[in-house]
XYZ file of C-alpha atoms in Angstrom:
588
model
C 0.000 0.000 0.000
C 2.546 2.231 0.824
C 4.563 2.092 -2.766
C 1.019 2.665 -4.548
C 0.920 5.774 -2.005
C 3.807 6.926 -3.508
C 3.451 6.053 -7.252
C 0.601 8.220 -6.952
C 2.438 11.323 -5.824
C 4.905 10.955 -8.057
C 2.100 11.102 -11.328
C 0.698 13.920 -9.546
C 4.055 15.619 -9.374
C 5.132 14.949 -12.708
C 1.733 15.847 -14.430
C 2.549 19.394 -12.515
C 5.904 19.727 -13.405
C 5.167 19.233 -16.839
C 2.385 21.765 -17.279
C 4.476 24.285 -15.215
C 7.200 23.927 -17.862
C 4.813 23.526 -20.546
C 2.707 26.720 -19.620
C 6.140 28.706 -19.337
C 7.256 28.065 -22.902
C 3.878 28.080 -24.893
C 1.913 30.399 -22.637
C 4.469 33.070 -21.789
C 7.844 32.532 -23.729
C 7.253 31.639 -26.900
C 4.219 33.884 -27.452
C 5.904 37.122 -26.270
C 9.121 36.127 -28.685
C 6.735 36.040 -31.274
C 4.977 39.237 -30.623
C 7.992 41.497 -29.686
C 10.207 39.804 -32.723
C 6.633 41.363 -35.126
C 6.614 44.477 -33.171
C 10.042 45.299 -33.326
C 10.586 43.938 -37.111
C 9.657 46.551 -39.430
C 9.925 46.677 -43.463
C 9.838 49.783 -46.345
C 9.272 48.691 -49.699
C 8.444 50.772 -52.440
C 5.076 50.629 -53.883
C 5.797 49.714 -57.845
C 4.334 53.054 -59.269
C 4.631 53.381 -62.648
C 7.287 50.955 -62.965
C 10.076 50.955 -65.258
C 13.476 49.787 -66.534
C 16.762 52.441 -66.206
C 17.934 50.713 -69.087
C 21.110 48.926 -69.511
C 24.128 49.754 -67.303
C 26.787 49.013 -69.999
C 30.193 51.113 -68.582
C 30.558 54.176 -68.346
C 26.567 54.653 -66.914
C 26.130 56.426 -63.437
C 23.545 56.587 -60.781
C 23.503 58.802 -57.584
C 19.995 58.887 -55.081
C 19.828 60.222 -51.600
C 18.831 57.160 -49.446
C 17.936 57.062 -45.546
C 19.524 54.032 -43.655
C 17.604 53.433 -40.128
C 19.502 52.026 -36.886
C 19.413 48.188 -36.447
C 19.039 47.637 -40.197
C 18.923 43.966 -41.082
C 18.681 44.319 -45.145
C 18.722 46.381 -47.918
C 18.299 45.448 -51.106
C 17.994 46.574 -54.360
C 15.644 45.127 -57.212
C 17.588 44.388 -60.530
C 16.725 42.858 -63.701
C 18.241 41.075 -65.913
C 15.951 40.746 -68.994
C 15.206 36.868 -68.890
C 19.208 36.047 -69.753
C 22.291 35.564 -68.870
C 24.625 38.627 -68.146
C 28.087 38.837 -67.260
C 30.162 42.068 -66.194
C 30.330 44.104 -63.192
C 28.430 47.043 -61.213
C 30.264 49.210 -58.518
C 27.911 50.098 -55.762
C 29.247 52.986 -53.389
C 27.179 54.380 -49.951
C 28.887 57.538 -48.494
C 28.272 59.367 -45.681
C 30.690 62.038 -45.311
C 33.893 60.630 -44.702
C 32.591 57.132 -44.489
C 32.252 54.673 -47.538
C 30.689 51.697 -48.396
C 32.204 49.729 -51.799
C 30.604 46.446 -53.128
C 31.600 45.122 -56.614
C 28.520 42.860 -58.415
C 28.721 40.192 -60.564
C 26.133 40.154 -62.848
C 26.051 37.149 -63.504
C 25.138 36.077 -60.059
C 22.005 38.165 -59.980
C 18.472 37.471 -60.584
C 15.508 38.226 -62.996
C 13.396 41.045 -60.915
C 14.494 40.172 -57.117
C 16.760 42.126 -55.143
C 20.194 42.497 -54.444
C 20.959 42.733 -50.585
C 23.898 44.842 -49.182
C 26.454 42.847 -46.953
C 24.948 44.240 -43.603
C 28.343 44.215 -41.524
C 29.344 47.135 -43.468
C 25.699 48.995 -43.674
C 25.635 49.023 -40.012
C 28.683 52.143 -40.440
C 26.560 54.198 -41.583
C 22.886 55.704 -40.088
C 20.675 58.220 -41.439
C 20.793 59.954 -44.925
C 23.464 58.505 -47.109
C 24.431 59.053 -51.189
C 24.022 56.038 -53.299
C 26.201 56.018 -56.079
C 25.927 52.778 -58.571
C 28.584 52.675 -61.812
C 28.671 50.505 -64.553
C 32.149 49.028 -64.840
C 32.347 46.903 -68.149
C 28.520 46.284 -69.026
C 28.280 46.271 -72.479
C 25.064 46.574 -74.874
C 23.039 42.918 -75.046
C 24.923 41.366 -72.094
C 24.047 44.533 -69.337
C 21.948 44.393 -66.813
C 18.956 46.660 -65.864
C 17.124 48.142 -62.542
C 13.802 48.956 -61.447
C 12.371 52.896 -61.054
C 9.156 53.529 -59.293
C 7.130 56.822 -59.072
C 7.350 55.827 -55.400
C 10.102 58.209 -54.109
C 10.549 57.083 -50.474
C 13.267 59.639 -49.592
C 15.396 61.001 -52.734
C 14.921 61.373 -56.700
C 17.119 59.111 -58.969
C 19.832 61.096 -61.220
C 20.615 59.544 -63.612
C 23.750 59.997 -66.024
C 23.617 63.922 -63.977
C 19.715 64.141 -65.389
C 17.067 63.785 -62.859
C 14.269 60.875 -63.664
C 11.308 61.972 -61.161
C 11.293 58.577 -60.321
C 13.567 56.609 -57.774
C 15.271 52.878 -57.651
C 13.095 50.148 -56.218
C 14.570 49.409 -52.662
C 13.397 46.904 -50.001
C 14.646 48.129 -45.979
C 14.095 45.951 -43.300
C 15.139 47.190 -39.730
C 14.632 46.852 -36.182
C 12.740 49.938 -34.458
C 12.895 49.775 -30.615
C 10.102 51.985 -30.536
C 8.341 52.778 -27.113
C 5.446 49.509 -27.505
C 8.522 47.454 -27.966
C 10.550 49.011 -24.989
C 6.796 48.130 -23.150
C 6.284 44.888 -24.239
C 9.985 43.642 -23.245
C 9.465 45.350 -19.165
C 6.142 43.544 -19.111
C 7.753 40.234 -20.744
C 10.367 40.734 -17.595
C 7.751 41.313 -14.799
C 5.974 38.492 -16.297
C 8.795 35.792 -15.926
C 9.332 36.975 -12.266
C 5.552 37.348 -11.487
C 5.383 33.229 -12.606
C 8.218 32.459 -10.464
C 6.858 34.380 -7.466
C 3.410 32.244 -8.608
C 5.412 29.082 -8.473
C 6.759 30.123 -4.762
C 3.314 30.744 -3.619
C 1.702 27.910 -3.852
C 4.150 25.802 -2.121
C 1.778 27.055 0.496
C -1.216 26.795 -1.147
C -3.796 27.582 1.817
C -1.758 30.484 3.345
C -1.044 32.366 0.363
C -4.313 31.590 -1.221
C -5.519 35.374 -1.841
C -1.614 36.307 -3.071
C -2.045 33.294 -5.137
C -4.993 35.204 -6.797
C -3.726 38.540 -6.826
C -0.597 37.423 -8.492
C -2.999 35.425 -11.135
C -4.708 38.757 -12.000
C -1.281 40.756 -12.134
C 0.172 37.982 -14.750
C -2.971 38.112 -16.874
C -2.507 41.781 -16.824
C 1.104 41.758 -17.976
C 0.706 39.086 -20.807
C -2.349 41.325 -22.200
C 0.138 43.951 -22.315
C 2.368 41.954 -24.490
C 0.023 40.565 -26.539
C -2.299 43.467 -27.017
C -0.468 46.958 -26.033
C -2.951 49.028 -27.798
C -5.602 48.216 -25.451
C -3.146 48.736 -22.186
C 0.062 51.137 -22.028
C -0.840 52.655 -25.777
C -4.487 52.324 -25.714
C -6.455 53.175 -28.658
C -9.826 54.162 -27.381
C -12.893 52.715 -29.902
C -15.266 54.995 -31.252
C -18.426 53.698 -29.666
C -16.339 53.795 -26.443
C -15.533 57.404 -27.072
C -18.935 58.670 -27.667
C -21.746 56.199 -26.039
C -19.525 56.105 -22.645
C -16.989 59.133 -22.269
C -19.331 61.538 -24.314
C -22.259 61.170 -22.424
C -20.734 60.415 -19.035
C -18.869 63.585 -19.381
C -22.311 65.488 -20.147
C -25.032 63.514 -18.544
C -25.765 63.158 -14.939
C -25.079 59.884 -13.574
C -28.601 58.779 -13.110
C -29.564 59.560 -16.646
C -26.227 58.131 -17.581
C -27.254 54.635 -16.028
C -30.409 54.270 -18.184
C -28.312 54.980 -21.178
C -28.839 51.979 -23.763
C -25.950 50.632 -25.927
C -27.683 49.242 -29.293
C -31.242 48.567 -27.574
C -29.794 46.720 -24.575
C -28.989 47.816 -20.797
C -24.773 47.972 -20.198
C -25.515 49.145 -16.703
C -22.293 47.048 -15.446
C -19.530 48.711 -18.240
C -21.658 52.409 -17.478
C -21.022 51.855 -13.984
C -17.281 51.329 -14.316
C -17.092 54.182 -16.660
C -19.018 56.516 -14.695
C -16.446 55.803 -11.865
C -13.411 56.584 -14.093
C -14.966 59.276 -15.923
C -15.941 61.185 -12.994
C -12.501 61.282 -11.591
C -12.114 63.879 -14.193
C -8.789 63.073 -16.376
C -8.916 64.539 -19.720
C -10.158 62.754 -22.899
C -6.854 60.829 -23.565
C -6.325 59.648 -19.709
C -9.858 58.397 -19.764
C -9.825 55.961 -22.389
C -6.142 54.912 -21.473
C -7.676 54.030 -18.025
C -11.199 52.829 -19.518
C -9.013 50.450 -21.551
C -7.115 48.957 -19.286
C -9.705 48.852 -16.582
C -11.428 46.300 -18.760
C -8.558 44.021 -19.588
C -8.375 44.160 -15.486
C -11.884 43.511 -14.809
C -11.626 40.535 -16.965
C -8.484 39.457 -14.689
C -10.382 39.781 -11.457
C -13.156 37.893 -13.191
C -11.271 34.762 -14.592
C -8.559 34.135 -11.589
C -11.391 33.912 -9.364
C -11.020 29.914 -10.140
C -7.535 30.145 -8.232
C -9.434 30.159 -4.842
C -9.172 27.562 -2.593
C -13.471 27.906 -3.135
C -13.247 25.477 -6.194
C -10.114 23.393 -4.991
C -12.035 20.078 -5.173
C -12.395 20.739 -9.453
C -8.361 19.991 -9.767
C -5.186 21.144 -8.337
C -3.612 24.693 -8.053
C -1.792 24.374 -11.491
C -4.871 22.833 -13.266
C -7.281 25.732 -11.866
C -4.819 28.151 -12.397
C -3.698 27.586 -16.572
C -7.956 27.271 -16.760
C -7.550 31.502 -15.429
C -4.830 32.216 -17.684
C -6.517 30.528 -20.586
C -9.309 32.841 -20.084
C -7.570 35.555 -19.055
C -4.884 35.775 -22.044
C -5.338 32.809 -24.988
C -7.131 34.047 -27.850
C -10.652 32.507 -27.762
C -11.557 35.253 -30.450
C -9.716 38.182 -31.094
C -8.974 40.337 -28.293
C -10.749 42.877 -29.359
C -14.154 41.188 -28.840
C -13.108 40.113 -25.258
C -11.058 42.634 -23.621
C -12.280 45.657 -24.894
C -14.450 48.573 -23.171
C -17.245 47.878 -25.169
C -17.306 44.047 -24.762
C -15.483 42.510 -22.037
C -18.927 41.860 -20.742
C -19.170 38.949 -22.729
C -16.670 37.252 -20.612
C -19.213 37.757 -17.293
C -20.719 34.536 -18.324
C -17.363 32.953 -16.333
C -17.787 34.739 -13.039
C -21.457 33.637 -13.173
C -20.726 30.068 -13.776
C -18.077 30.459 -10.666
C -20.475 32.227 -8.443
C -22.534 28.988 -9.136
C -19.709 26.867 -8.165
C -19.234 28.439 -4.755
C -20.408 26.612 -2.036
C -22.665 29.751 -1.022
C -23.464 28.212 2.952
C -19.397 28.652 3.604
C -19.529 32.687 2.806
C -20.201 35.420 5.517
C -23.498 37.487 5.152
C -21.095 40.205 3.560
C -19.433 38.274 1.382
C -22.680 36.414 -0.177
C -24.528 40.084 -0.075
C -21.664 41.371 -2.441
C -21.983 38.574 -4.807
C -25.528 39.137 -5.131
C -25.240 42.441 -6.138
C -22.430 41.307 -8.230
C -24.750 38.863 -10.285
C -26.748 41.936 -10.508
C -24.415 43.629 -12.593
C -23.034 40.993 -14.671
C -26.719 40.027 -16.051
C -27.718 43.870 -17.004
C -24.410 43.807 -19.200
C -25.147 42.466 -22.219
C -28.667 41.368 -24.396
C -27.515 37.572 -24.629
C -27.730 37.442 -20.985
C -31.249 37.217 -21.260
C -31.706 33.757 -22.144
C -30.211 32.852 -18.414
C -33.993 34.014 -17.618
C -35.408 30.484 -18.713
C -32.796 28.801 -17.463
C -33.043 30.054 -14.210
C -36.948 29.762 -13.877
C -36.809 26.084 -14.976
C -33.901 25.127 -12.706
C -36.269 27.005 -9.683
C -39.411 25.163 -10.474
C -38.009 22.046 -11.539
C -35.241 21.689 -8.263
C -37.185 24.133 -5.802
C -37.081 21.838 -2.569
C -33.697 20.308 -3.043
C -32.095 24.000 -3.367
C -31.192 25.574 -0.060
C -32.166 29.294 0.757
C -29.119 30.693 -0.885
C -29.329 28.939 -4.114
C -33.022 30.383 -4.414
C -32.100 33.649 -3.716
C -29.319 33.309 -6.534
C -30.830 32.053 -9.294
C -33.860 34.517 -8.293
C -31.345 37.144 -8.497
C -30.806 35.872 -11.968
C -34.129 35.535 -13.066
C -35.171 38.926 -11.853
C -32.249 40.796 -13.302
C -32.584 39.059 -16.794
C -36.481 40.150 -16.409
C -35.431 43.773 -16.309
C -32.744 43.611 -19.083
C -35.548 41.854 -21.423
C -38.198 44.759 -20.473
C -35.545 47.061 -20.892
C -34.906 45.809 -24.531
C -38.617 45.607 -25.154
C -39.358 49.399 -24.669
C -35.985 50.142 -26.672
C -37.290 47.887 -29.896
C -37.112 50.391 -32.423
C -33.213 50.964 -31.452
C -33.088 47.482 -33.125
C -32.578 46.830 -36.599
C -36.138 45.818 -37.862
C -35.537 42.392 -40.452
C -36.819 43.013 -44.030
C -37.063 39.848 -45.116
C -39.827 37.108 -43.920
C -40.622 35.823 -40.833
C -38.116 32.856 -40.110
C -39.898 29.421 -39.540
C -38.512 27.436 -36.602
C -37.016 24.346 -38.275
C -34.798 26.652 -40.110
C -33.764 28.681 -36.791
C -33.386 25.186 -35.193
C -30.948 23.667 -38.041
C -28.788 26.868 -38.532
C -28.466 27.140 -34.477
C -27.552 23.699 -34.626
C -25.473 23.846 -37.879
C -23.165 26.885 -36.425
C -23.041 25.115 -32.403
C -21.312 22.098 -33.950
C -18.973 24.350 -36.373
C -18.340 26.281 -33.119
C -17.419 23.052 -31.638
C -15.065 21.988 -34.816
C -13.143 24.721 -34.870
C -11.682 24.134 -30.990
C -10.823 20.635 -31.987
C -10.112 21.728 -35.878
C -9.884 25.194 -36.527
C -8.177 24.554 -40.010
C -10.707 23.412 -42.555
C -9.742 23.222 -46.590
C -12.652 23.643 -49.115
C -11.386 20.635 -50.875
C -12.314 18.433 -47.463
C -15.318 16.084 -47.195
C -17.008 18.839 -45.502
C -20.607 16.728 -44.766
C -18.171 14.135 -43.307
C -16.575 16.224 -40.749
C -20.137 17.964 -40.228
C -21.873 14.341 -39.559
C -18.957 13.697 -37.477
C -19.267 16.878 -34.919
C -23.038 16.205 -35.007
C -22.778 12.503 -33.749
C -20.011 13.757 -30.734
C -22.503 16.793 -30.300
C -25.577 14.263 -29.691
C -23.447 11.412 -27.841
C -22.288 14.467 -25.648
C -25.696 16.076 -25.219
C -27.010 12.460 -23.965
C -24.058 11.544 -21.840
C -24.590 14.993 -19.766
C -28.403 13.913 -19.083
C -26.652 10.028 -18.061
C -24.603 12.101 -15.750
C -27.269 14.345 -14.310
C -29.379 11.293 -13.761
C -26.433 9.325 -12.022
C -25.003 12.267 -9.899
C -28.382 14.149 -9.683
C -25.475 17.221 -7.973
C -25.054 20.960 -9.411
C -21.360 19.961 -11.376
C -23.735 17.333 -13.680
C -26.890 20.602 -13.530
C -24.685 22.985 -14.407
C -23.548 21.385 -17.495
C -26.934 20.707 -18.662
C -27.644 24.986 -18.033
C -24.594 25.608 -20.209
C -25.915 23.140 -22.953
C -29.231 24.658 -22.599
C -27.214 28.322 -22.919
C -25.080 27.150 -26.022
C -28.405 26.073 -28.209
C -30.076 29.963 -26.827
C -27.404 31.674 -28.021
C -27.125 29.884 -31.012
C -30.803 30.201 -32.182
C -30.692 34.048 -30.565
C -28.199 34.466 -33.501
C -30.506 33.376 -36.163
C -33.859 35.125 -34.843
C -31.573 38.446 -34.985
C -30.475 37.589 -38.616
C -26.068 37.898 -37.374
C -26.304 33.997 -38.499
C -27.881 32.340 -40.983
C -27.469 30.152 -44.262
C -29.105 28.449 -47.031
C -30.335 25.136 -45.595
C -29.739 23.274 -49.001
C -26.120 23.185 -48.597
C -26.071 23.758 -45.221
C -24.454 20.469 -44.171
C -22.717 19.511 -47.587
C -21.227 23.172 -48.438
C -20.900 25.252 -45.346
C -18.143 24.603 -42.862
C -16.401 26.732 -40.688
C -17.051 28.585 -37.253
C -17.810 32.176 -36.835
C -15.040 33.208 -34.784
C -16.912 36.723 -33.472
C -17.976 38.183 -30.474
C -21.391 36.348 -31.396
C -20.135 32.991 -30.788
C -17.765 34.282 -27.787
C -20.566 32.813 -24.924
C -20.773 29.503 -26.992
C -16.898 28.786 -26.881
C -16.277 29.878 -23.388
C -19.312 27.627 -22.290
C -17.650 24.861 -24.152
C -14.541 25.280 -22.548
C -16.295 25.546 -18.784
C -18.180 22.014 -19.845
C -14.781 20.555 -19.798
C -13.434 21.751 -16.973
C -16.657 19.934 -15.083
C -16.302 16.721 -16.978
C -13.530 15.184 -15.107
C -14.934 15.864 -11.998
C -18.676 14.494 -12.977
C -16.702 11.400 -14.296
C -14.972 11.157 -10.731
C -18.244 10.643 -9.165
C -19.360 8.118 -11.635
C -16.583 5.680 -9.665
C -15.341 5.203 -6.508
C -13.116 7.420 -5.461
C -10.135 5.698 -5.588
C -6.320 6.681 -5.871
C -6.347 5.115 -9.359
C -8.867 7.061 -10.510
C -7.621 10.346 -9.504
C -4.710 9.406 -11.515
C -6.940 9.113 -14.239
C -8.401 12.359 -13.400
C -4.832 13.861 -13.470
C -4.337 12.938 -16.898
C -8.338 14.169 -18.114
C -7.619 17.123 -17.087
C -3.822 17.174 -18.495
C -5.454 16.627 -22.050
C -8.087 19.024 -21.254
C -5.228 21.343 -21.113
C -3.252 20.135 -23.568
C -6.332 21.076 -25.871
């Protein structure tokens, strides 16, 4: 007994280890590389505007353009051609900066049909800033010469040529490396990220003690990574325009009570006006504002998502597990980030903190604590119009489970039900805000096979977001459809086995996924021709639209393992089993 003690640490250990390392290189490392290496790489070519040969550069033929060299230059080239044949000869290429020179003797014959020729860089690096370029011919003759390309793109100086000037210049190609200020950012927040993982990894050696550093320190790297991967909504913020105008216009000019009522597109935003108001009423100037709006969303989403990090929802995996689940949310690109961590619609991502409020054992919090979350699910229901279809949801799940639920639980999903109530009679009386349809009234077997259609695409594109029009598309689709339906029944075998909230829960989110999905349809974002809707059309929707759909998927998984835990007996083989589900659910 005591060696299988043992083994079982060690699997535990090792399946740590290995996503520790594994979350350092792909989640942080690798990814900021990447970012700062296309940041920092920059390229001028010029744009081939009325394009034309100089003609041959037989000897005796000279060249002289004013050219700009940047710091950290990598290449420059220049595009020759050499009219479909073989040349021989020589060129002499001279760059001089006052006193300083740069010589290079070409062989023709080495040179290609329209590509460029690139410097030797060793040598370019002597010289920065505006330079001469002076190109001879040494011993081209006519027939065997060589020729270069003129644009009517002048980047920086005119081409003379043979002391005449052309009004055109050569075709060059610059590539450089501009440690501008994002750059500069992104490497300090690269830094603070490394350490702020370390200090992570120190942290939860005491897991229970440090539980709420352990959190903070979640938030902070989420934070940091944003600010690598997306400076331009953090330390060189670009405010949107509906963020400019529907929030800082009015808040600035509006009382706060009228500014609460506000609508955004038909729907109630009451949690992003509240934020705003706060930050706007601090009174910064136009630019401060949406620098702090900005960031105060990629924040909010960080408080939001770490939340899993608490000790509250230990018993769904281990520190490590629970914590690359926050970080996944918090920083991998689900969509773009500028449908989840912007101003305007980080409020998609509430649907998390509402599944985790669920989560919560709610008899183990102080009044306090459960009064604040109340008002909390408040909020994060009047954010956005797809929030709505929790109302259903919520009523069935009170009706159906009523006596089993304990005071708390009623008062939650009341909460819910109550809020959504408001946010649908709030859309109601703002109906002609919405976009009235033009076309016919949409019959429900077509809303029901679209919804359906675009939930298993959705579902596709997690597993395989690469799909080729020259694939066996209705394959694929049948395929996604059958795991969609075996899925769909093994949640209801699960409910019916475990009869517990993990196994209800799912079943909600299901029930949320095919809302949404249909939602979509009834307000015409998705639709299709049902003909060649299985056979033709493939492919998810990767928008804010689908955001709730994916992120619902995702929080499915994370339950799964720990549904399937309760199936057996809780044994220690098992929870090595449960180690690995949950390695692959990361792996994913």
């Amino acid at each position: 007994m005591k060696k299988k003690r043992k083994y079982n640490i060690n699997i535990e250990d090792k399946t740590k280890l290995f996503f520790i390392i594994l979350f350092f290189i792909s989640g942080i490392v690798l990814p900021s590389f990447v970012l700062i290496r296309k940041e920092m790489k920059k390229e001028v070519t010029s744009k081939l505007y009325s394009l034309d040969l100089v003609g041959q550069i037989i000897k005796g033929t000279h060249f002289e353009e004013k050219i700009y060299l940047p710091k950290h230059i990598t290449k420059y080239g220049i595009s020759f051609a050499t009219y479909g044949r073989k040349n021989s000869g020589t060129i002499k290429l001279e760059i001089i900066q006052g006193k300083k020179k740069i010589t290079e003797v070409i062989d023709v014959s080495k040179l290609k049909d329209n590509d460029y020729y690139y410097l030797d860089v060793k040598k370019l690096a002597l010289i920065n800033g505006e330079a001469l370029l002076k190109i001879e011919g040494i011993d081209g003759i006519e027939g065997n010469a060589v020729s270069m390309h003129k644009t009517a793109d002048i980047i920086y100086g005119e081409l003379i040529q043979n002391g005449e000037p052309t009004n055109r210049a050569l075709a060059h190609k610059v590539e450089f490396n501009d440690f501008n200020k994002i750059v500069k950012g992104q490497i300090i927040f690269f830094i603070l990220s490394i350490f702020t993982y370390f200090y992570f990894l120190f942290l939860i050696q005491n897991e229970k003690k440090n539980n709420m550093k352990i959190y903070l320190t979640t938030v902070l790297l989420i934070f940091f990574i944003i600010n690598i991967k997306a400076p331009t909504l953090t330390f060189n913020a670009q405010p949107f325009a509906e963020q400019v105008f529907n929030f800082m216009f009015n808040g600035t000019r509006a009382s706060f009570l009228k500014n609460i009522f506000i609508s955004d597109a038909g729907y109630w935003p009451l949690y992003q006006r509240l934020i705003g108001l706060v930050i706007i009423k601090l009174g910064f100037n136009a630019y401060w504002t949406g620098v702090l709006t900005s960031n105060a969303a990629v924040l909010t989403v960080a408080l939001m998502v770490s939340i899993f990090t608490l000790n509250y929802f230990e018993k769904y995996g281990n520190i490590i597990f629970r914590f690359i689940i926050s970080m996944l949310f918090g920083t991998f690109n689900i969509v773009t980030y500028t449908e989840t961590h912007t101003f305007i619609d980080f409020s998609y991502m509430n649907i998390i903190l509402l599944f985790l409020i669920f989560l919560i054992d709610l008899k183990k919090l102080n009044k306090k604590q459960y009064a604040s979350l109340m008002i909390l699910t408040v909020l994060l229901c009047i954010s956005k119009s797809y929030y709505i279809l929790l109302l259903p949801l919520a009523l069935v799940v009170l009706v159906l489970f009523w006596r089993k639920l304990i005071k708390r639980e009623k008062i939650f999903l009341a909460t819910i039900l109550i809020s959504c109530l408001l946010q649908t009679m709030y859309i109601y009386s703002n109906m002609h805000m919405w976009v009235t349809p033009q076309s016919k009234k949409l019959e429900i077997l077509y809303i029901i096979q679209i919804g359906i259609h675009q939930i298993v695409q959705q579902l596709m594109n997690m597993f395989y977001p690469s799909m080729a029009s020259n694939q066996n598309i209705l394959s694929f689709n049948l395929l996604f459809l059958f795991v969609l339906v075996l899925f769909v029944i093994f949640s209801v075998y699960i409910f019916i086995k475990n009869r517990d909230r993990e196994s209800l829960i799912i079943l909600i989110l299901l029930g949320l996924i095919f809302g949404i999905s249909c939602f979509n349809v009834i307000s015409r974002i998705w639709g299709g021709e049902i003909e060649k809707l299985w056979t033709e059309t493939a492919g998810a929707i990767n928008t804010r639209h689908g955001l709730i759909i994916k992120i619902s998927m995702i929080l499915i998984l994370i339950l799964v393992p720990y549904c399937i835990n309760k199936l057996r007996k809780d044994s220690s083989n098992t929870k090595i089993k449960m180690e690995y589900c949950r390695g692959i659910i990361l792996f994913l």
